[in-house]
Amino acid sequence: MNIIDEAAAMFHEQFGHAPAHIVRAPGRVNLLGEHVDYNDGFVLPAAIDRATFVAFSPADAGHSTLAALDFDQRATFSPQTIPSRTQADGSPLPDWAFYPAGIMWALLEENLPVLPVNAVYTSNVPRGSGLSSSASVEMAFMLVWQAFGGWTLPAMQRALLGQKAENRYVGVNCGIMDQFASACGVENNLLLLDCRSLEWKTIPLPENISIVIADTGVRRKLTSGEYNKRRAACEEAVRLLQKDLPDIRSLRDVSPPDFNRLAAQLPREVEMRARHVVEEIERSKQADALLEAGKIESFGRLMNQCHVSLRDLYEVSCPELDVMVRVAQTLAGCYGARLTGAGFGGCTVNLVERDKAAEFAGSLAEGYETETGSRPEIYITRASSGAELLR
Ligand code: GLA
């Protein structure tokens, strides 16, 4: 049974009838522009062919009931219980329910009606792997409540509200990239987003190129704390640099020559974090022209540089990610390899010549297993469309 029919069957089992609708919202992979979205930079993600699926119907009760198949748990909440982060029976919300509950919170903040639903959800985006499983849950539930709310929000607006939910309800100070990619994905295309103006365009993935995702299987627990610290360091850098550059609003406004001139004034760790951001924004500015001109080798080199910078300056890699990247870079057909997403474990993204992709995946799994003793999951992904009502 495919995952959509499975969600429908489970809905039937849980609630005794067929669901009214099913939505799908994808995870994402990012090719370039890492840890720059919250610095007003440019990112180049694609929605992937793994997603969260929600089967749902209107509910008669005064609250929504969500069954998470992947946790084998239920949670219940309503506009009344949202502020206290509790369930309808007064018990605390389980961690996984913060994402859908956060979406309800963000919609209520906008004074949009959020009617109760019964819902079952499941996902084949691996959790905590850097592929934005949480943004996919958020963007799926946006569509769930939109279906019966009597309102329609444009995709970018849904993404912004999802980011707000994550910042203010879940407590992760993320940027806009993940929700944007999940909401706005376009089949067979990369998405180039200016995180300051929110203008974006599609860039067709060249036909002879495959995106290969390699999952180390490493899952880090402390991610949100470390993530928020990186963001705070960037804000600190802006504050300190404003003494000499009063007009800057974010690290996006700092040119590499200005940064090099002033870097010595910054505390060592703040300097390292900010240098990654300033240089990564420069790299991501080149993406469009390089891809347009078919210069995949040059683009791949930027991906490789990005990994070094995330490893040594931003310090968000881990030994397993470094092994996965090092092995990939020795293999035939690989243009570029780096960790993708927030880091601290999870996946790498590899740009690979299409004809060599299957062989690349096999050799990468073997090489990684030889060095680490564990077999990674590796898959060739397709750039997919964004969140949608399937039926
Ligand atoms: C996480 C965040 C994004 C982005 C990336 C790093 O995925 O949710 O907003 O900051 O990390 O690029």
Tab-separated table of C-alpha atoms and ligand atoms in Angstrom:
chain	number	residue	atom	x	y	z
A	1	MET	CA	0.000	0.000	0.000
A	2	ASN	CA	1.360	3.458	-0.770
A	3	ILE	CA	1.659	6.019	1.998
A	4	ILE	CA	-1.436	7.987	0.869
A	5	ASP	CA	-3.716	4.930	0.972
A	6	GLU	CA	-2.135	3.963	4.254
A	7	ALA	CA	-2.985	7.367	5.765
A	8	ALA	CA	-6.582	7.005	4.505
A	9	ALA	CA	-6.875	3.453	5.877
A	10	MET	CA	-5.500	4.509	9.246
A	11	PHE	CA	-7.925	7.411	9.356
A	12	HIS	CA	-10.759	4.947	8.791
A	13	GLU	CA	-9.452	2.709	11.545
A	14	GLN	CA	-9.134	5.607	14.018
A	15	PHE	CA	-12.327	7.512	13.257
A	16	GLY	CA	-14.669	4.958	11.684
A	17	HIS	CA	-15.194	6.572	8.268
A	18	ALA	CA	-13.221	7.713	5.218
A	19	PRO	CA	-11.368	11.060	5.486
A	20	ALA	CA	-12.831	14.084	3.678
A	21	HIS	CA	-9.399	15.117	2.351
A	22	ILE	CA	-5.729	14.267	2.211
A	23	VAL	CA	-2.906	16.826	2.011
A	24	ARG	CA	0.755	16.392	1.232
A	25	ALA	CA	3.617	18.746	2.172
A	26	PRO	CA	7.207	17.910	1.196
A	27	GLY	CA	10.522	18.096	3.022
A	28	ARG	CA	13.382	19.971	1.366
A	29	VAL	CA	17.038	19.755	0.570
A	30	ASN	CA	19.228	22.850	0.302
A	31	LEU	CA	21.994	23.086	-2.297
A	32	LEU	CA	23.631	26.370	-1.345
A	33	GLY	CA	23.157	29.228	1.104
A	34	GLU	CA	23.317	27.449	4.475
A	35	HIS	CA	22.629	29.341	7.679
A	36	VAL	CA	22.120	32.533	5.718
A	37	ASP	CA	18.313	32.735	5.586
A	38	TYR	CA	18.152	34.437	8.998
A	39	ASN	CA	20.891	36.796	7.797
A	40	ASP	CA	18.854	38.067	4.826
A	41	GLY	CA	20.942	36.016	2.357
A	42	PHE	CA	20.070	33.834	-0.646
A	43	VAL	CA	19.137	30.159	-0.433
A	44	LEU	CA	18.765	27.494	-3.098
A	45	PRO	CA	16.551	24.680	-1.823
A	46	ALA	CA	14.279	22.223	-3.609
A	47	ALA	CA	11.210	20.447	-2.256
A	48	ILE	CA	11.879	16.702	-2.281
A	49	ASP	CA	9.813	13.631	-3.058
A	50	ARG	CA	9.398	12.754	0.616
A	51	ALA	CA	6.566	14.364	2.496
A	52	THR	CA	4.119	14.506	5.378
A	53	PHE	CA	0.615	13.278	4.563
A	54	VAL	CA	-2.469	14.185	6.591
A	55	ALA	CA	-5.883	12.545	6.181
A	56	PHE	CA	-8.611	14.583	7.861
A	57	SER	CA	-12.300	15.443	8.276
A	58	PRO	CA	-14.232	18.082	10.221
A	59	ALA	CA	-14.788	17.061	13.866
A	60	ASP	CA	-17.977	17.394	15.930
A	61	ALA	CA	-16.073	17.812	19.181
A	62	GLY	CA	-14.978	21.231	20.432
A	63	HIS	CA	-11.339	20.310	19.807
A	64	SER	CA	-9.107	18.865	17.111
A	65	THR	CA	-7.868	15.298	17.541
A	66	LEU	CA	-4.610	14.355	15.840
A	67	ALA	CA	-3.279	10.837	15.604
A	68	ALA	CA	0.425	10.668	14.778
A	69	LEU	CA	0.977	7.274	13.177
A	70	ASP	CA	4.742	7.525	13.455
A	71	PHE	CA	4.522	7.984	17.239
A	72	ASP	CA	1.431	5.861	17.779
A	73	GLN	CA	-0.016	8.697	19.871
A	74	ARG	CA	-2.987	11.029	19.885
A	75	ALA	CA	-3.183	14.668	20.930
A	76	THR	CA	-6.195	16.943	21.344
A	77	PHE	CA	-6.217	20.737	21.408
A	78	SER	CA	-8.426	23.716	20.634
A	79	PRO	CA	-8.160	27.512	20.472
A	80	GLN	CA	-8.873	27.488	24.253
A	81	THR	CA	-5.973	25.172	25.121
A	82	ILE	CA	-3.436	26.683	22.703
A	83	PRO	CA	-2.108	29.432	25.041
A	84	SER	CA	-1.413	26.985	27.885
A	85	ARG	CA	0.192	24.413	25.538
A	86	THR	CA	-2.047	21.706	26.945
A	87	GLN	CA	-4.449	19.131	25.590
A	88	ALA	CA	-8.229	19.163	25.891
A	89	ASP	CA	-7.942	17.072	29.108
A	90	GLY	CA	-5.436	19.497	30.646
A	91	SER	CA	-2.344	17.271	30.213
A	92	PRO	CA	0.750	18.784	28.507
A	93	LEU	CA	1.001	18.684	24.707
A	94	PRO	CA	3.452	16.028	23.532
A	95	ASP	CA	6.517	17.462	21.730
A	96	TRP	CA	5.418	16.322	18.276
A	97	ALA	CA	2.097	18.158	18.632
A	98	PHE	CA	3.801	21.532	19.054
A	99	TYR	CA	4.143	21.842	15.263
A	100	PRO	CA	0.455	21.463	14.356
A	101	ALA	CA	-0.584	23.322	17.522
A	102	GLY	CA	1.847	26.108	16.589
A	103	ILE	CA	0.106	26.446	13.239
A	104	MET	CA	-3.248	26.756	14.987
A	105	TRP	CA	-1.684	29.415	17.256
A	106	ALA	CA	-0.312	31.400	14.280
A	107	LEU	CA	-3.675	31.299	12.462
A	108	LEU	CA	-5.521	32.469	15.575
A	109	GLU	CA	-3.007	35.343	15.872
A	110	GLU	CA	-4.200	36.388	12.399
A	111	ASN	CA	-7.823	36.123	13.554
A	112	LEU	CA	-8.486	33.367	11.030
A	113	PRO	CA	-11.132	30.778	11.916
A	114	VAL	CA	-9.635	27.376	12.770
A	115	LEU	CA	-12.331	24.701	12.867
A	116	PRO	CA	-11.860	21.417	14.718
A	117	VAL	CA	-10.674	18.432	12.705
A	118	ASN	CA	-9.967	14.768	13.206
A	119	ALA	CA	-6.686	13.994	11.511
A	120	VAL	CA	-4.184	11.207	11.021
A	121	TYR	CA	-0.696	12.023	9.875
A	122	THR	CA	2.369	10.193	8.767
A	123	SER	CA	5.612	11.147	7.073
A	124	ASN	CA	8.438	9.585	5.118
A	125	VAL	CA	10.730	12.566	5.712
A	126	PRO	CA	13.221	11.219	8.249
A	127	ARG	CA	13.004	13.262	11.475
A	128	GLY	CA	15.968	15.298	12.694
A	129	SER	CA	17.860	14.591	9.486
A	130	GLY	CA	18.194	18.103	8.059
A	131	LEU	CA	15.381	17.550	5.531
A	132	SER	CA	12.805	19.752	7.293
A	133	SER	CA	10.386	17.167	8.554
A	134	SER	CA	8.954	19.753	10.955
A	135	ALA	CA	8.345	22.389	8.274
A	136	SER	CA	6.576	19.718	6.224
A	137	VAL	CA	4.261	18.986	9.162
A	138	GLU	CA	3.601	22.713	9.587
A	139	MET	CA	2.842	23.329	5.927
A	140	ALA	CA	0.575	20.266	5.815
A	141	PHE	CA	-1.517	21.508	8.755
A	142	MET	CA	-1.803	24.969	7.204
A	143	LEU	CA	-3.688	23.310	4.349
A	144	VAL	CA	-5.741	21.180	6.750
A	145	TRP	CA	-7.177	24.210	8.507
A	146	GLN	CA	-7.405	26.201	5.302
A	147	ALA	CA	-9.645	23.485	3.818
A	148	PHE	CA	-12.521	24.270	6.228
A	149	GLY	CA	-11.628	27.781	7.411
A	150	GLY	CA	-13.250	29.811	4.654
A	151	TRP	CA	-9.979	31.620	3.952
A	152	THR	CA	-7.126	31.113	1.487
A	153	LEU	CA	-3.579	32.265	2.057
A	154	PRO	CA	-0.926	32.513	-0.656
A	155	ALA	CA	1.914	29.992	-0.288
A	156	MET	CA	4.479	32.564	0.894
A	157	GLN	CA	2.081	33.805	3.560
A	158	ARG	CA	1.581	30.244	4.784
A	159	ALA	CA	5.350	29.851	4.934
A	160	LEU	CA	5.781	33.064	6.949
A	161	LEU	CA	3.108	32.026	9.438
A	162	GLY	CA	4.780	28.626	9.757
A	163	GLN	CA	8.077	30.323	10.542
A	164	LYS	CA	6.328	32.502	13.128
A	165	ALA	CA	4.807	29.393	14.725
A	166	GLU	CA	8.209	27.764	14.925
A	167	ASN	CA	9.896	30.907	16.307
A	168	ARG	CA	7.268	31.853	18.824
A	169	TYR	CA	5.343	28.663	19.679
A	170	VAL	CA	7.900	25.872	19.238
A	171	GLY	CA	10.858	28.058	20.245
A	172	VAL	CA	13.311	27.512	17.371
A	173	ASN	CA	14.557	30.764	15.861
A	174	CYS	CA	14.618	29.359	12.324
A	175	GLY	CA	14.643	31.392	9.128
A	176	ILE	CA	12.137	31.166	6.289
A	177	MET	CA	13.868	28.637	4.011
A	178	ASP	CA	12.256	25.366	5.092
A	179	GLN	CA	8.659	26.497	5.206
A	180	PHE	CA	9.172	28.396	1.948
A	181	ALA	CA	10.528	25.338	0.133
A	182	SER	CA	7.779	23.083	1.486
A	183	ALA	CA	5.036	25.568	0.519
A	184	CYS	CA	6.428	26.791	-2.815
A	185	GLY	CA	8.258	23.781	-4.323
A	186	VAL	CA	8.126	23.331	-8.101
A	187	GLU	CA	8.685	19.981	-9.789
A	188	ASN	CA	12.154	19.496	-11.329
A	189	ASN	CA	13.233	22.941	-10.186
A	190	LEU	CA	15.515	24.511	-7.639
A	191	LEU	CA	14.140	27.575	-5.877
A	192	LEU	CA	16.320	30.648	-5.495
A	193	LEU	CA	14.993	32.844	-2.687
A	194	ASP	CA	16.168	36.264	-1.613
A	195	CYS	CA	15.424	36.013	2.108
A	196	ARG	CA	15.309	39.810	2.461
A	197	SER	CA	12.860	40.781	-0.279
A	198	LEU	CA	11.230	37.311	-0.394
A	199	GLU	CA	11.423	37.491	-4.168
A	200	TRP	CA	12.113	34.124	-5.692
A	201	LYS	CA	12.550	32.346	-8.984
A	202	THR	CA	12.847	28.792	-10.193
A	203	ILE	CA	15.986	27.375	-11.747
A	204	PRO	CA	15.445	24.162	-13.723
A	205	LEU	CA	17.623	21.345	-12.474
A	206	PRO	CA	19.862	20.464	-15.450
A	207	GLU	CA	18.629	17.238	-17.060
A	208	ASN	CA	21.937	15.433	-16.753
A	209	ILE	CA	22.179	16.072	-12.987
A	210	SER	CA	20.806	14.124	-10.022
A	211	ILE	CA	20.481	15.240	-6.440
A	212	VAL	CA	21.581	12.448	-4.150
A	213	ILE	CA	20.809	12.590	-0.431
A	214	ALA	CA	22.947	10.584	1.973
A	215	ASP	CA	21.713	10.095	5.527
A	216	THR	CA	24.400	9.467	8.169
A	217	GLY	CA	21.716	8.263	10.553
A	218	VAL	CA	23.198	10.539	13.239
A	219	ARG	CA	20.500	12.457	15.108
A	220	ARG	CA	21.458	15.235	17.483
A	221	LYS	CA	19.189	16.199	20.336
A	222	LEU	CA	20.618	19.597	21.255
A	223	THR	CA	20.015	21.106	17.836
A	224	SER	CA	17.650	23.936	18.743
A	225	GLY	CA	19.922	25.289	21.499
A	226	GLU	CA	22.996	25.228	19.247
A	227	TYR	CA	20.990	26.656	16.369
A	228	ASN	CA	19.706	29.570	18.440
A	229	LYS	CA	23.275	30.245	19.627
A	230	ARG	CA	24.520	30.508	16.027
A	231	ARG	CA	21.778	32.975	15.259
A	232	ALA	CA	22.609	35.016	18.354
A	233	ALA	CA	26.298	35.152	17.293
A	234	CYS	CA	25.280	36.585	13.914
A	235	GLU	CA	23.169	39.265	15.594
A	236	GLU	CA	26.068	40.062	17.925
A	237	ALA	CA	28.376	40.479	14.894
A	238	VAL	CA	25.936	42.956	13.329
A	239	ARG	CA	25.742	44.966	16.561
A	240	LEU	CA	29.531	45.166	16.839
A	241	LEU	CA	30.110	45.948	13.165
A	242	GLN	CA	27.502	48.719	13.249
A	243	LYS	CA	30.044	50.900	15.117
A	244	ASP	CA	32.015	51.186	11.872
A	245	LEU	CA	29.230	50.380	9.426
A	246	PRO	CA	26.198	52.203	10.871
A	247	ASP	CA	23.971	51.451	7.873
A	248	ILE	CA	24.104	47.662	8.005
A	249	ARG	CA	20.919	45.875	9.013
A	250	SER	CA	22.206	42.312	8.754
A	251	LEU	CA	25.319	40.425	7.629
A	252	ARG	CA	23.875	40.573	4.103
A	253	ASP	CA	24.958	44.223	4.061
A	254	VAL	CA	28.595	43.502	4.910
A	255	SER	CA	30.904	43.104	1.895
A	256	PRO	CA	33.808	40.650	2.192
A	257	PRO	CA	36.439	43.486	1.995
A	258	ASP	CA	34.686	45.434	4.776
A	259	PHE	CA	34.434	42.275	6.814
A	260	ASN	CA	38.124	41.471	6.402
A	261	ARG	CA	39.054	45.012	7.399
A	262	LEU	CA	36.977	44.900	10.588
A	263	ALA	CA	37.038	41.206	11.519
A	264	ALA	CA	39.857	41.509	14.056
A	265	GLN	CA	37.619	43.605	16.328
A	266	LEU	CA	35.182	40.743	16.792
A	267	PRO	CA	35.503	38.080	19.472
A	268	ARG	CA	37.038	34.990	17.820
A	269	GLU	CA	33.889	32.849	17.813
A	270	VAL	CA	31.639	35.660	16.574
A	271	GLU	CA	34.162	36.363	13.820
A	272	MET	CA	34.136	32.730	12.673
A	273	ARG	CA	30.349	32.555	12.565
A	274	ALA	CA	30.027	35.882	10.731
A	275	ARG	CA	32.790	35.004	8.254
A	276	HIS	CA	30.905	31.891	7.238
A	277	VAL	CA	27.776	33.936	6.632
A	278	VAL	CA	29.455	36.772	4.695
A	279	GLU	CA	31.338	34.323	2.457
A	280	GLU	CA	28.380	31.970	2.020
A	281	ILE	CA	26.195	34.853	0.859
A	282	GLU	CA	28.889	35.697	-1.720
A	283	ARG	CA	28.895	32.079	-2.886
A	284	SER	CA	25.124	31.885	-3.135
A	285	LYS	CA	25.026	35.102	-5.191
A	286	GLN	CA	26.959	33.256	-7.904
A	287	ALA	CA	24.589	30.291	-8.060
A	288	ASP	CA	22.127	31.692	-10.571
A	289	ALA	CA	24.684	32.719	-13.201
A	290	LEU	CA	26.692	29.499	-12.860
A	291	LEU	CA	23.666	27.235	-13.208
A	292	GLU	CA	22.280	29.352	-16.035
A	293	ALA	CA	25.564	28.957	-17.910
A	294	GLY	CA	25.678	25.217	-17.188
A	295	LYS	CA	28.865	25.590	-15.155
A	296	ILE	CA	28.096	22.676	-12.857
A	297	GLU	CA	31.740	22.046	-11.927
A	298	SER	CA	32.091	25.582	-10.603
A	299	PHE	CA	28.791	25.365	-8.782
A	300	GLY	CA	29.861	22.052	-7.232
A	301	ARG	CA	33.091	23.654	-6.016
A	302	LEU	CA	31.020	26.236	-4.152
A	303	MET	CA	29.118	23.400	-2.469
A	304	ASN	CA	32.417	21.835	-1.394
A	305	GLN	CA	33.638	25.177	-0.047
A	306	CYS	CA	30.371	25.576	1.811
A	307	HIS	CA	30.975	22.307	3.634
A	308	VAL	CA	34.466	23.335	4.738
A	309	SER	CA	33.077	26.607	6.004
A	310	LEU	CA	30.199	24.921	7.897
A	311	ARG	CA	32.704	22.505	9.398
A	312	ASP	CA	35.495	24.886	10.370
A	313	LEU	CA	33.862	28.293	10.831
A	314	TYR	CA	30.223	27.679	11.680
A	315	GLU	CA	31.069	24.409	13.468
A	316	VAL	CA	27.815	22.624	12.704
A	317	SER	CA	29.244	19.463	11.118
A	318	CYS	CA	30.099	16.189	12.866
A	319	PRO	CA	32.613	13.404	12.083
A	320	GLU	CA	30.033	11.263	10.275
A	321	LEU	CA	28.981	14.114	7.969
A	322	ASP	CA	32.642	14.846	7.239
A	323	VAL	CA	33.276	11.205	6.292
A	324	MET	CA	30.190	11.159	4.040
A	325	VAL	CA	31.359	14.319	2.256
A	326	ARG	CA	34.997	13.216	1.966
A	327	VAL	CA	34.084	9.824	0.470
A	328	ALA	CA	31.585	11.415	-1.958
A	329	GLN	CA	34.126	13.901	-3.237
A	330	THR	CA	36.449	11.064	-4.347
A	331	LEU	CA	33.774	9.328	-6.440
A	332	ALA	CA	33.275	9.571	-10.212
A	333	GLY	CA	30.467	11.869	-11.327
A	334	CYS	CA	30.288	13.887	-8.088
A	335	TYR	CA	30.349	17.654	-8.706
A	336	GLY	CA	29.841	18.747	-5.121
A	337	ALA	CA	28.979	17.372	-1.689
A	338	ARG	CA	28.178	19.003	1.617
A	339	LEU	CA	26.018	18.750	4.690
A	340	THR	CA	22.520	20.110	4.153
A	341	GLY	CA	20.193	21.898	6.580
A	342	ALA	CA	21.080	22.981	10.086
A	343	GLY	CA	23.787	20.322	10.580
A	344	PHE	CA	24.848	18.538	13.803
A	345	GLY	CA	24.077	15.220	12.070
A	346	GLY	CA	21.538	14.298	9.433
A	347	CYS	CA	22.122	14.298	5.698
A	348	THR	CA	24.526	15.396	3.007
A	349	VAL	CA	23.464	16.628	-0.415
A	350	ASN	CA	25.400	15.572	-3.492
A	351	LEU	CA	25.219	16.901	-7.018
A	352	VAL	CA	25.952	13.969	-9.313
A	353	GLU	CA	26.083	13.251	-13.020
A	354	ARG	CA	22.787	11.490	-13.750
A	355	ASP	CA	24.311	8.468	-15.539
A	356	LYS	CA	26.616	7.808	-12.629
A	357	ALA	CA	24.124	8.438	-9.811
A	358	ALA	CA	23.203	4.808	-9.084
A	359	GLU	CA	26.824	3.716	-9.031
A	360	PHE	CA	27.713	6.748	-6.915
A	361	ALA	CA	25.043	5.863	-4.341
A	362	GLY	CA	26.341	2.279	-4.056
A	363	SER	CA	29.988	3.272	-3.727
A	364	LEU	CA	29.175	6.010	-1.222
A	365	ALA	CA	27.231	3.584	0.987
A	366	GLU	CA	30.117	1.122	0.823
A	367	GLY	CA	32.830	3.712	1.502
A	368	TYR	CA	30.913	5.174	4.416
A	369	GLU	CA	30.254	1.762	5.916
A	370	THR	CA	33.928	0.814	5.636
A	371	GLU	CA	34.946	3.916	7.574
A	372	THR	CA	32.197	4.085	10.182
A	373	GLY	CA	30.824	0.548	10.460
A	374	SER	CA	27.261	1.627	9.778
A	375	ARG	CA	25.239	1.394	6.578
A	376	PRO	CA	23.799	4.757	5.523
A	377	GLU	CA	20.564	5.331	3.670
A	378	ILE	CA	21.169	6.952	0.312
A	379	TYR	CA	18.593	8.011	-2.222
A	380	ILE	CA	18.364	9.802	-5.493
A	381	THR	CA	15.691	12.436	-4.994
A	382	ARG	CA	13.441	14.367	-7.348
A	383	ALA	CA	12.653	18.053	-6.946
A	384	SER	CA	8.916	18.003	-6.259
A	385	SER	CA	5.959	20.368	-6.069
A	386	GLY	CA	5.024	22.167	-2.867
A	387	ALA	CA	2.283	21.508	-0.328
A	388	GLU	CA	-1.049	20.574	-1.918
A	389	LEU	CA	-4.513	19.210	-1.293
A	390	LEU	CA	-4.375	15.787	-2.939
A	391	ARG	CA	-8.063	14.904	-2.700
B	1	GLA	C1	17.246	24.975	9.553
B	1	GLA	C2	16.340	26.199	9.636
B	1	GLA	C3	16.436	27.042	8.371
B	1	GLA	C4	17.886	27.340	8.007
B	1	GLA	C5	18.732	26.084	8.057
B	1	GLA	C6	20.205	26.356	7.858
B	1	GLA	O1	16.804	24.103	8.556
B	1	GLA	O2	15.006	25.813	9.857
B	1	GLA	O3	15.686	28.221	8.533
B	1	GLA	O4	18.410	28.333	8.856
B	1	GLA	O5	18.574	25.367	9.268
B	1	GLA	O6	20.432	26.918	6.609
